[in-house]
Short mmCIF file of C-alpha atoms and ligand atoms in Angstrom, two decimals:
data_model
loop_
_atom_site.label_atom_id
_atom_site.label_comp_id
_atom_site.label_asym_id
_atom_site.label_seq_id
_atom_site.Cartn_x
_atom_site.Cartn_y
_atom_site.Cartn_z
CA UNK A 786 0.00 0.00 0.00
CA UNK A 787 1.08 3.54 -0.81
CA UNK A 788 3.01 5.26 2.04
CA UNK A 789 1.39 3.06 4.65
CA UNK A 790 0.81 5.17 7.73
CA UNK A 791 1.57 2.13 9.92
CA UNK A 792 5.03 1.71 8.45
CA UNK A 793 7.72 2.24 11.09
CA UNK A 794 5.18 2.95 13.84
CA UNK A 795 5.87 1.56 17.31
CA UNK A 796 2.86 -0.24 18.71
CA UNK A 797 2.32 -1.95 22.07
CA UNK A 798 -0.30 -4.68 21.98
CA UNK A 799 -1.80 -5.52 25.37
CA UNK A 800 -3.50 -8.93 25.61
CA UNK A 801 -5.77 -9.93 28.51
CA UNK A 802 -7.38 -13.20 29.66
CA UNK A 803 -10.19 -13.67 27.17
CA UNK A 804 -10.95 -16.46 24.69
CA UNK A 805 -10.59 -13.91 21.87
CA UNK A 806 -6.88 -13.64 22.74
CA UNK A 807 -6.14 -15.87 19.74
CA UNK A 808 -7.37 -13.08 17.45
CA UNK A 809 -4.61 -10.87 18.87
CA UNK A 810 -2.18 -13.23 17.09
CA UNK A 811 -3.68 -12.24 13.70
CA UNK A 812 -3.56 -8.64 14.79
CA UNK A 813 0.16 -8.90 15.61
CA UNK A 814 0.88 -10.44 12.23
CA UNK A 815 -1.18 -7.88 10.33
CA UNK A 816 0.41 -4.94 12.16
CA UNK A 817 3.87 -6.26 11.29
CA UNK A 818 2.87 -6.88 7.69
CA UNK A 819 1.85 -3.24 7.47
CA UNK A 820 5.37 -2.30 8.64
CA UNK A 821 4.74 -1.59 12.32
CA UNK A 822 7.05 -2.68 15.11
CA UNK A 823 5.08 -4.56 17.77
CA UNK A 824 5.83 -5.29 21.42
CA UNK A 825 3.35 -7.43 23.34
CA UNK A 826 2.42 -7.14 27.02
CA UNK A 827 0.20 -9.85 28.55
CA UNK A 828 -1.72 -10.05 31.81
CA UNK A 829 -1.11 -13.18 33.92
CA UNK A 830 -4.58 -14.53 33.02
CA UNK A 831 -3.89 -14.12 29.28
CA UNK A 832 -1.32 -16.93 29.77
CA UNK A 833 -4.23 -19.31 30.38
CA UNK A 834 -5.24 -18.82 26.75
CA UNK A 835 -2.04 -18.22 24.75
CA UNK A 836 1.64 -18.87 25.37
CA UNK A 837 3.96 -15.84 25.33
CA UNK A 838 6.10 -17.76 22.84
CA UNK A 839 3.34 -17.35 20.24
CA UNK A 840 3.51 -13.58 20.56
CA UNK A 841 7.29 -13.37 20.80
CA UNK A 842 7.51 -15.44 17.59
CA UNK A 843 4.90 -13.34 15.80
CA UNK A 844 6.19 -9.97 16.99
CA UNK A 845 9.89 -10.79 16.89
CA UNK A 846 10.20 -9.16 20.31
CA UNK A 847 10.38 -10.20 23.93
CA UNK A 848 6.96 -10.41 25.62
CA UNK A 849 6.41 -8.69 28.96
CA UNK A 850 4.26 -10.51 31.52
CA UNK A 851 5.86 -9.85 34.89
CA UNK A 852 6.21 -6.48 36.53
CA UNK A 853 9.53 -7.70 37.87
CA UNK A 854 11.02 -9.89 35.13
CA UNK A 855 12.88 -12.97 36.44
CA UNK A 856 16.19 -11.89 34.96
CA UNK A 857 15.97 -8.74 37.03
CA UNK A 858 15.05 -10.27 40.39
CA UNK A 859 18.44 -9.71 41.96
CA UNK A 860 18.04 -6.07 41.13
CA UNK A 861 21.16 -5.88 38.96
CA UNK A 862 19.39 -5.26 35.68
CA UNK A 863 16.37 -3.54 37.16
CA UNK A 864 15.20 -0.74 34.92
CA UNK A 865 12.11 1.36 34.62
CA UNK A 866 10.90 -0.79 31.72
CA UNK A 867 7.33 0.53 31.97
CA UNK A 868 8.52 4.09 31.40
CA UNK A 869 10.88 2.99 28.59
CA UNK A 870 7.99 1.19 26.85
CA UNK A 871 5.61 4.07 27.42
CA UNK A 872 8.05 6.56 25.90
CA UNK A 873 8.86 4.21 23.01
CA UNK A 874 5.27 3.71 21.82
CA UNK A 875 3.33 5.68 19.20
CA UNK A 876 0.17 3.80 20.14
CA UNK A 877 -1.05 1.12 22.54
CA UNK A 878 -3.92 -1.27 21.75
CA UNK A 879 -5.50 -3.49 24.38
CA UNK A 880 -7.20 -6.20 22.35
CA UNK A 881 -8.99 -8.11 23.65
CA UNK A 882 -9.59 -6.19 26.87
CA UNK A 883 -11.56 -8.02 29.56
CA UNK A 884 -14.18 -5.94 31.34
CA UNK A 885 -11.96 -6.37 34.42
CA UNK A 886 -8.97 -4.70 32.72
CA UNK A 887 -11.26 -2.01 31.29
CA UNK A 888 -12.60 -1.34 34.80
CA UNK A 889 -9.11 -1.12 36.26
CA UNK A 890 -7.86 1.34 33.63
CA UNK A 891 -11.01 3.44 33.97
CA UNK A 892 -10.18 3.85 37.67
CA UNK A 893 -6.42 4.19 37.51
CA UNK A 894 -5.43 0.80 38.94
CA UNK A 895 -1.93 -0.36 38.10
CA UNK A 896 -1.63 -3.89 39.48
CA UNK A 897 0.05 -5.80 36.64
CA UNK A 898 2.48 -5.09 33.83
CA UNK A 899 -0.30 -4.17 31.36
CA UNK A 900 -2.24 -1.80 33.63
CA UNK A 901 0.99 -0.18 34.87
CA UNK A 902 1.94 0.50 31.28
CA UNK A 903 -1.52 1.87 30.43
CA UNK A 904 -1.12 4.37 33.25
CA UNK A 905 2.38 5.37 32.19
CA UNK A 906 1.48 6.00 28.51
CA UNK A 907 1.87 9.31 26.72
CA UNK A 908 0.54 8.07 23.38
CA UNK A 909 -3.11 7.28 22.39
CA UNK A 910 -4.71 4.12 23.77
CA UNK A 911 -7.23 1.96 21.88
CA UNK A 912 -9.29 -0.45 23.99
CA UNK A 913 -11.27 -3.26 22.33
CA UNK A 914 -13.29 -5.00 25.04
CA UNK A 915 -14.93 -8.41 24.67
CA UNK A 916 -17.04 -10.42 27.14
CA UNK A 917 -20.16 -12.49 27.44
CA UNK A 918 -23.32 -10.44 26.87
CA UNK A 919 -24.44 -10.22 30.50
CA UNK A 920 -21.04 -8.99 31.64
CA UNK A 921 -20.80 -6.59 28.71
CA UNK A 922 -24.24 -5.08 29.23
CA UNK A 923 -24.06 -4.62 33.01
CA UNK A 924 -24.50 -0.93 33.87
CA UNK A 925 -21.14 -0.92 35.65
CA UNK A 926 -19.38 -2.13 32.47
CA UNK A 927 -21.19 0.50 30.38
CA UNK A 928 -20.17 3.17 32.91
CA UNK A 929 -16.55 2.02 32.80
CA UNK A 930 -16.44 2.00 29.00
CA UNK A 931 -18.03 5.46 28.88
CA UNK A 932 -15.49 6.64 31.43
CA UNK A 933 -12.64 5.37 29.24
CA UNK A 934 -14.03 7.37 26.29
CA UNK A 935 -14.42 10.45 28.47
CA UNK A 936 -10.80 10.08 29.53
CA UNK A 937 -9.84 10.36 25.86
CA UNK A 938 -9.21 6.71 25.10
CA UNK A 939 -10.59 5.22 21.87
CA UNK A 940 -13.04 2.40 22.67
CA UNK A 941 -13.97 -0.05 19.92
CA UNK A 942 -17.29 -1.50 21.03
CA UNK A 943 -17.76 -5.26 20.86
CA UNK A 944 -19.96 -6.70 18.11
CA UNK A 945 -23.15 -8.74 18.22
CA UNK A 946 -22.75 -12.40 17.29
CA UNK A 947 -22.19 -15.91 18.56
CA UNK A 948 -20.06 -16.10 21.70
CA UNK A 949 -17.73 -18.76 23.09
CA UNK A 950 -20.34 -19.63 25.75
CA UNK A 951 -22.74 -20.76 23.02
CA UNK A 952 -24.94 -17.74 23.68
CA UNK A 953 -25.51 -15.08 21.11
CA UNK A 954 -25.50 -11.34 21.70
CA UNK A 955 -23.24 -8.33 22.14
CA UNK A 956 -19.73 -8.96 23.43
CA UNK A 957 -18.01 -10.52 20.44
CA UNK A 958 -14.49 -9.33 19.67
CA UNK A 959 -14.36 -7.55 16.28
CA UNK A 960 -12.46 -8.92 13.30
CA UNK A 961 -8.83 -7.71 13.27
CA UNK A 962 -9.50 -5.64 10.09
CA UNK A 963 -11.67 -3.20 12.03
CA UNK A 964 -9.02 -2.78 14.72
CA UNK A 965 -6.38 -2.16 12.05
CA UNK A 966 -8.66 0.48 10.48
CA UNK A 967 -9.00 2.15 13.90
CA UNK A 968 -5.21 2.02 14.35
CA UNK A 969 -4.74 3.75 10.99
CA UNK A 970 -7.38 6.31 11.90
CA UNK A 971 -5.80 7.19 15.25
CA UNK A 972 -2.24 7.23 13.88
CA UNK A 973 -3.47 9.65 11.19
CA UNK A 974 -4.61 12.01 13.95
CA UNK A 975 -8.38 11.56 13.65
CA UNK A 976 -10.75 11.22 16.61
CA UNK A 977 -14.48 10.61 17.04
CA UNK A 978 -15.11 14.11 15.69
CA UNK A 979 -18.22 13.01 13.76
CA UNK A 980 -20.09 11.91 16.90
CA UNK A 981 -23.72 12.99 16.70
CA UNK A 982 -23.70 13.23 12.88
CA UNK A 983 -26.06 11.06 10.85
CA UNK A 984 -24.66 10.29 7.42
CA UNK A 985 -26.19 8.47 4.46
CA UNK A 986 -23.68 7.06 1.97
CA UNK A 987 -24.36 5.38 -1.38
CA UNK A 988 -21.75 3.10 -2.90
CA UNK A 989 -21.08 0.79 -5.83
CA UNK A 990 -22.77 0.63 -9.23
CA UNK A 991 -26.42 0.21 -10.11
CA UNK A 992 -27.48 -2.48 -12.58
CA UNK A 993 -30.29 -2.14 -15.09
CA UNK A 994 -31.68 -5.49 -16.19
CA UNK A 995 -32.16 -6.20 -19.88
CA UNK A 996 -33.54 -9.70 -19.27
CA UNK A 997 -33.01 -12.37 -16.53
CA UNK A 998 -29.42 -12.91 -17.77
CA UNK A 999 -28.07 -9.58 -18.98
CA UNK A 1000 -27.79 -6.13 -17.48
CA UNK A 1001 -26.30 -2.69 -18.08
CA UNK A 1002 -23.77 -1.86 -15.38
CA UNK A 1003 -20.39 -0.28 -14.78
CA UNK A 1004 -17.06 -1.21 -13.24
CA UNK A 1005 -17.53 0.46 -9.84
CA UNK A 1006 -16.16 -1.76 -7.05
CA UNK A 1007 -17.73 0.27 -4.23
CA UNK A 1008 -14.33 0.62 -2.52
CA UNK A 1009 -14.45 4.41 -2.20
CA UNK A 1010 -17.96 4.39 -0.73
CA UNK A 1011 -17.23 1.53 1.65
CA UNK A 1012 -14.10 3.30 2.89
CA UNK A 1013 -16.20 6.41 3.49
CA UNK A 1014 -18.61 4.33 5.56
CA UNK A 1015 -15.79 2.78 7.62
CA UNK A 1016 -14.03 6.10 8.23
CA UNK A 1017 -17.27 7.92 9.13
CA UNK A 1018 -18.31 5.14 11.51
CA UNK A 1019 -14.92 4.98 13.21
CA UNK A 1020 -15.02 8.77 13.62
CA UNK A 1021 -18.24 8.36 15.59
CA UNK A 1022 -20.96 9.06 12.99
CA UNK A 1023 -24.18 7.09 12.73
CA UNK A 1024 -23.97 5.75 9.19
CA UNK A 1025 -26.45 4.18 6.80
CA UNK A 1026 -25.05 2.55 3.68
CA UNK A 1027 -27.06 2.11 0.49
CA UNK A 1028 -25.09 -0.29 -1.64
CA UNK A 1029 -25.42 -1.43 -5.22
CA UNK A 1030 -24.26 -4.96 -6.16
CA UNK A 1031 -20.62 -5.27 -4.95
CA UNK A 1032 -18.38 -7.80 -3.22
CA UNK A 1033 -16.86 -5.46 -0.64
CA UNK A 1034 -17.26 -6.33 3.06
CA UNK A 1035 -18.46 -3.91 5.71
CA UNK A 1036 -18.56 -3.98 9.52
CA UNK A 1037 -21.56 -6.05 10.64
CA UNK A 1038 -23.14 -3.30 12.75
CA UNK A 1039 -23.49 -0.87 9.83
CA UNK A 1040 -27.11 -0.44 8.77
CA UNK A 1041 -26.85 -1.60 5.14
CA UNK A 1042 -29.58 -1.35 2.52
CA UNK A 1043 -28.89 -3.42 -0.59
CA UNK A 1044 -30.30 -2.25 -3.91
CA UNK A 1045 -29.81 -3.22 -7.54
CA UNK A 1046 -31.34 -0.68 -9.90
CA UNK A 1047 -31.16 3.11 -10.04
CA UNK A 1048 -34.85 3.29 -9.21
CA UNK A 1049 -34.34 1.16 -6.08
CA UNK A 1050 -31.42 3.36 -5.05
CA UNK A 1051 -33.51 6.49 -5.53
CA UNK A 1052 -36.34 5.06 -3.40
CA UNK A 1053 -33.86 4.12 -0.66
CA UNK A 1054 -32.15 7.54 -0.73
CA UNK A 1055 -35.53 9.30 -0.46
CA UNK A 1056 -36.58 7.06 2.43
CA UNK A 1057 -33.39 7.32 4.50
CA UNK A 1058 -32.41 10.92 3.73
CA UNK A 1059 -35.28 12.17 5.90
CA UNK A 1060 -33.50 10.79 8.96
CA UNK A 1061 -29.97 11.91 8.01
CA UNK A 1062 -28.19 15.27 7.90
CA UNK A 1063 -25.62 14.48 5.24
CA UNK A 1064 -25.78 12.54 1.95
CA UNK A 1065 -22.63 11.37 0.19
CA UNK A 1066 -23.51 10.03 -3.28
CA UNK A 1067 -20.40 8.05 -4.12
CA UNK A 1068 -22.39 5.47 -6.12
CA UNK A 1069 -21.63 5.17 -9.83
CA UNK A 1070 -25.23 5.24 -10.97
CA UNK A 1071 -26.15 3.69 -14.34
CA UNK A 1072 -27.20 6.41 -16.77
CA UNK A 1073 -29.33 4.28 -19.08
CA UNK A 1074 -31.85 1.47 -18.71
CA UNK A 1075 -33.79 -0.59 -21.29
CA UNK A 1076 -37.20 0.83 -22.09
CA UNK A 1077 -38.56 -2.37 -20.58
CA UNK A 1078 -36.85 -5.40 -19.02
CA UNK A 1079 -37.83 -8.74 -20.62
CA UNK A 1080 -39.15 -11.46 -18.32
CA UNK A 1081 -37.60 -14.21 -20.48
CA UNK A 1082 -34.12 -14.31 -21.97
CA UNK A 1083 -34.02 -12.43 -25.28
CA UNK A 1084 -32.53 -14.36 -28.21
CA UNK A 1085 -29.66 -12.50 -29.81
CA UNK A 1086 -31.09 -12.79 -33.30
CA UNK A 1087 -34.37 -11.29 -32.17
CA UNK A 1088 -34.85 -8.16 -30.18
CA UNK A 1089 -31.43 -7.63 -28.61
CA UNK A 1090 -30.11 -5.78 -31.62
CA UNK A 1091 -33.10 -3.48 -31.44
CA UNK A 1092 -32.64 -2.78 -27.74
CA UNK A 1093 -34.07 0.64 -26.90
CA UNK A 1094 -32.67 2.59 -23.99
CA UNK A 1095 -34.00 5.45 -21.90
CA UNK A 1096 -32.23 7.61 -19.34
CA UNK A 1097 -32.44 6.62 -15.67
CA UNK A 1098 -33.63 9.09 -13.09
CA UNK A 1099 -30.90 11.44 -11.81
CA UNK A 1100 -31.06 10.78 -8.06
CA UNK A 1101 -29.07 13.83 -6.97
CA UNK A 1102 -31.01 16.16 -9.23
CA UNK A 1103 -34.39 14.82 -8.15
CA UNK A 1104 -34.23 14.59 -4.34
CA UNK A 1105 -35.42 17.20 -1.83
CA UNK A 1106 -32.18 18.66 -0.43
CA UNK A 1107 -33.65 21.21 1.96
CA UNK A 1108 -31.74 21.38 5.25
CA UNK A 1109 -29.29 18.66 4.16
CA UNK A 1110 -25.61 18.74 3.23
CA UNK A 1111 -25.27 17.04 -0.14
CA UNK A 1112 -21.97 15.75 -1.53
CA UNK A 1113 -21.62 14.34 -5.03
CA UNK A 1114 -18.84 12.64 -6.95
CA UNK A 1115 -17.70 13.30 -10.49
CA UNK A 1116 -15.87 10.63 -12.39
CA UNK A 1117 -14.13 12.24 -15.35
CA UNK A 1118 -11.51 11.45 -17.95
CA UNK A 1119 -11.26 14.86 -19.63
CA UNK A 1120 -12.25 18.49 -19.02
CA UNK A 1121 -12.19 17.28 -15.43
CA UNK A 1122 -12.48 20.51 -13.48
CA UNK A 1123 -15.01 22.11 -15.81
CA UNK A 1124 -17.21 19.00 -15.75
CA UNK A 1125 -17.01 18.68 -11.97
CA UNK A 1126 -17.92 22.34 -11.46
CA UNK A 1127 -20.84 22.00 -13.87
CA UNK A 1128 -22.19 19.02 -11.90
CA UNK A 1129 -21.71 20.91 -8.60
CA UNK A 1130 -23.89 23.73 -9.97
CA UNK A 1131 -26.43 21.76 -12.02
CA UNK A 1132 -27.12 19.26 -9.22
CA UNK A 1133 -27.14 22.00 -6.55
CA UNK A 1134 -24.50 20.38 -4.32
CA UNK A 1135 -22.55 21.65 -1.30
CA UNK A 1136 -19.42 19.85 -2.39
CA UNK A 1137 -18.20 17.61 -5.19
CA UNK A 1138 -15.32 15.14 -5.20
CA UNK A 1139 -13.56 14.81 -8.52
CA UNK A 1140 -12.23 11.34 -9.12
CA UNK A 1141 -9.69 11.49 -11.86
CA UNK A 1142 -9.42 8.37 -14.00
CA UNK A 1143 -6.46 9.75 -15.89
CA UNK A 1144 -4.14 9.08 -12.96
CA UNK A 1145 -2.42 5.72 -12.69
CA UNK A 1146 -3.75 3.62 -9.76
CA UNK A 1147 -6.80 5.84 -9.39
CA UNK A 1148 -10.44 4.92 -9.83
CA UNK A 1149 -12.30 1.61 -10.09
CA UNK A 1150 -10.88 -1.51 -8.44
CA UNK A 1151 -7.77 0.23 -7.08
CA UNK A 1152 -7.24 0.74 -3.34
CA UNK A 1153 -5.82 4.19 -4.07
CA UNK A 1154 -7.40 7.34 -5.42
CA UNK A 1155 -6.49 10.80 -6.65
CA UNK A 1156 -9.15 13.31 -5.69
CA UNK A 1157 -9.85 17.03 -5.86
CA UNK A 1158 -12.58 18.58 -3.73
CA UNK A 1159 -14.63 21.57 -4.89
CA UNK A 1160 -16.84 23.44 -2.44
CA UNK A 1161 -19.90 25.43 -3.46
CA UNK A 1162 -18.08 28.46 -1.98
CA UNK A 1163 -15.40 28.16 -4.65
CA UNK A 1164 -12.78 26.59 -2.38
CA UNK A 1165 -10.73 23.90 -4.12
CA UNK A 1166 -8.46 21.32 -2.46
CA UNK A 1167 -6.20 19.02 -4.42
CA UNK A 1168 -4.67 15.84 -2.94
CA UNK A 1169 -1.90 13.51 -4.08
CA UNK A 1170 -2.56 9.83 -4.77
CA UNK A 1171 -3.49 8.18 -1.47
CA UNK A 1172 -5.29 5.11 -0.10
CA UNK A 1173 -9.08 5.23 -0.40
CA UNK A 1174 -9.31 5.12 3.41
CA UNK A 1175 -7.10 8.20 3.66
CA UNK A 1176 -9.04 9.90 0.84
CA UNK A 1177 -12.29 9.11 2.67
CA UNK A 1178 -10.97 10.83 5.79
CA UNK A 1179 -9.95 13.93 3.83
CA UNK A 1180 -13.46 14.11 2.32
CA UNK A 1181 -15.08 13.76 5.76
CA UNK A 1182 -12.86 16.50 7.21
CA UNK A 1183 -13.90 18.84 4.37
CA UNK A 1184 -17.58 17.99 5.02
CA UNK A 1185 -17.07 19.03 8.65
CA UNK A 1186 -15.99 22.47 7.40
CA UNK A 1187 -19.23 23.02 5.45
CA UNK A 1188 -21.26 25.88 6.91
N1 CTP B 2530 -25.82 10.52 -10.02
C1 CTP B 2530 -27.12 10.38 -9.62
N2 CTP B 2530 -28.06 9.85 -10.47
C2 CTP B 2530 -27.71 9.45 -11.71
C3 CTP B 2530 -26.37 9.60 -12.16
C4 CTP B 2530 -25.44 10.15 -11.28
O1 CTP B 2530 -27.45 10.78 -8.49
N3 CTP B 2530 -28.63 8.93 -12.51
C5 CTP B 2530 -24.84 11.10 -9.08
C6 CTP B 2530 -23.61 10.25 -8.80
O2 CTP B 2530 -23.80 9.41 -7.69
C7 CTP B 2530 -22.54 11.29 -8.55
C8 CTP B 2530 -22.96 12.47 -9.42
O3 CTP B 2530 -24.35 12.28 -9.68
O4 CTP B 2530 -22.50 11.71 -7.21
C9 CTP B 2530 -22.24 12.57 -10.73
O5 CTP B 2530 -22.26 11.32 -11.38
P1 CTP B 2530 -21.51 11.09 -12.77
O6 CTP B 2530 -21.74 9.67 -13.20
O7 CTP B 2530 -20.09 11.58 -12.67
O8 CTP B 2530 -22.27 12.11 -13.68
P2 CTP B 2530 -23.56 12.04 -14.55
O9 CTP B 2530 -24.52 13.02 -14.00
O10 CTP B 2530 -24.04 10.64 -14.68
O11 CTP B 2530 -23.03 12.59 -15.94
P3 CTP B 2530 -22.01 11.92 -17.02
O12 CTP B 2530 -22.11 10.41 -16.84
O13 CTP B 2530 -22.53 12.39 -18.32
O14 CTP B 2530 -20.64 12.46 -16.71
#
C-alpha cells in the first residue's frame, strides 16, 4: 500500500485473559505486515489462553508478563521498563480487553504489567473490550467504557454475534481488520469528531436489467464508498449505507440497505435521507436502462439488436435537499475541473469530489485514489494519490468544514 501510515510505527499490543486472545495473534501479524514494530504485554490470566512464545515469535520481540522480570530479580538489571515502553510507543492497543482490565484502567489501577503501562502512557490508547453479553451489558461495564471514552481513550465497542459460551448477543471481539482500520485512523490524527452526525452514503454501481441474464452496469467496485462508511463510523458518525451490487465487506453493525437498480437506489435515498443530515452520493449510478426489461431471456437474433434505452432518473437532481448537506462525486476522464464544477452547480451540491481516472492507480478496483474537492463556496483542495481510506478521511474533514 502507498506510504502506509503504519510503516515504522511503534505499537504496544496488550493482551488480557479472554478467549478472543487468539485473534490478537492475527492482529500482531497484520500490524507487522503493514510495517509496524510490535511489542506485546500480557496479563497473567492471558497466559491461560495463549503462550507468550506465540507472541514473541509473531512480533519478533520479547513479551512482557511480569512487573519484575525474572532476569531482574536480583536487582542488577532492574530498569524502569514501563517508562521505557511508554516513551517508546506511538500507540497502545488493548485487544482483547476483559471488562476487568477495562474497569481497572477506567479507575487508575496499576496492578500488573499491562495496567501499569496503560497508566504510564503518553501516546493514544485503543481499547477493544470483549465479554459475554451479560457482563458486557451490566450498567457498571457501560459506565466504565463510557469513562474510558471520556478520559480520551478510543473504545472499539464489541460486536453482536455468537459467543464462546454458546450464547448469542453483544460482546463478540471484532475482526482484526476493524481494529487495524482504527489504528490507521488514530495514527493519522483523527478522533471521534463526527459523533452525533447522521450520514447516508451510497456506494457501488447500479445495474439495469435487460432480461433475466443480462444487465447494463459499470465497473464500480464500491471501494471508495465503503471506505467512506468505515471512516465515518470509526469517527463516531451514525452511518447508513445504500449499496449497489458489490463484493466489498463492511462492519456487521453498519445499517446496510442493498439495492440493484437506479430506481431502487432512488427510493432508498428518499426514504433514508429524511432521517440523516448528510448525503454522500459516491455510487456510480447507471445512466441508461432498457425501455422495458424482458421477463424471459431475449434471443440475440431477435430483439437484442433493437434494444431501446431510456435515461435513468438522476437521483441527486431529483431529491429534496432542503436542510441537508449534499456531496456528489464526479468521475471524469477529460475536461475534469469544468465538468465537476458543472455538476456541482447543475445538481445544486454543497461539495463535489472529482475522481480522476487519468491518474495511474486511481479509480475503479484500485485501493488508491487521486481526488480534488470543490466546495460550493469556490474553495478547491487538491490531494496527491493516497489510499481510499485516507481519501475518505480527507473528504469527511472537508464535510465538517461546510457551513
Ligand atoms: N448521479 C445520480 N443519479 C444518476 C447519475 C449520477 O445521483 N442517474 C450522481 C452520482 O452518484 C454522482 C454524481 O451524480 O454523485 C455525478 O455522477 P456522474 O456519473 O459523474 O455524472 P452524470 O450526472 O451521470 O453525468 P455523465 O455520466 O454524463 O458524466
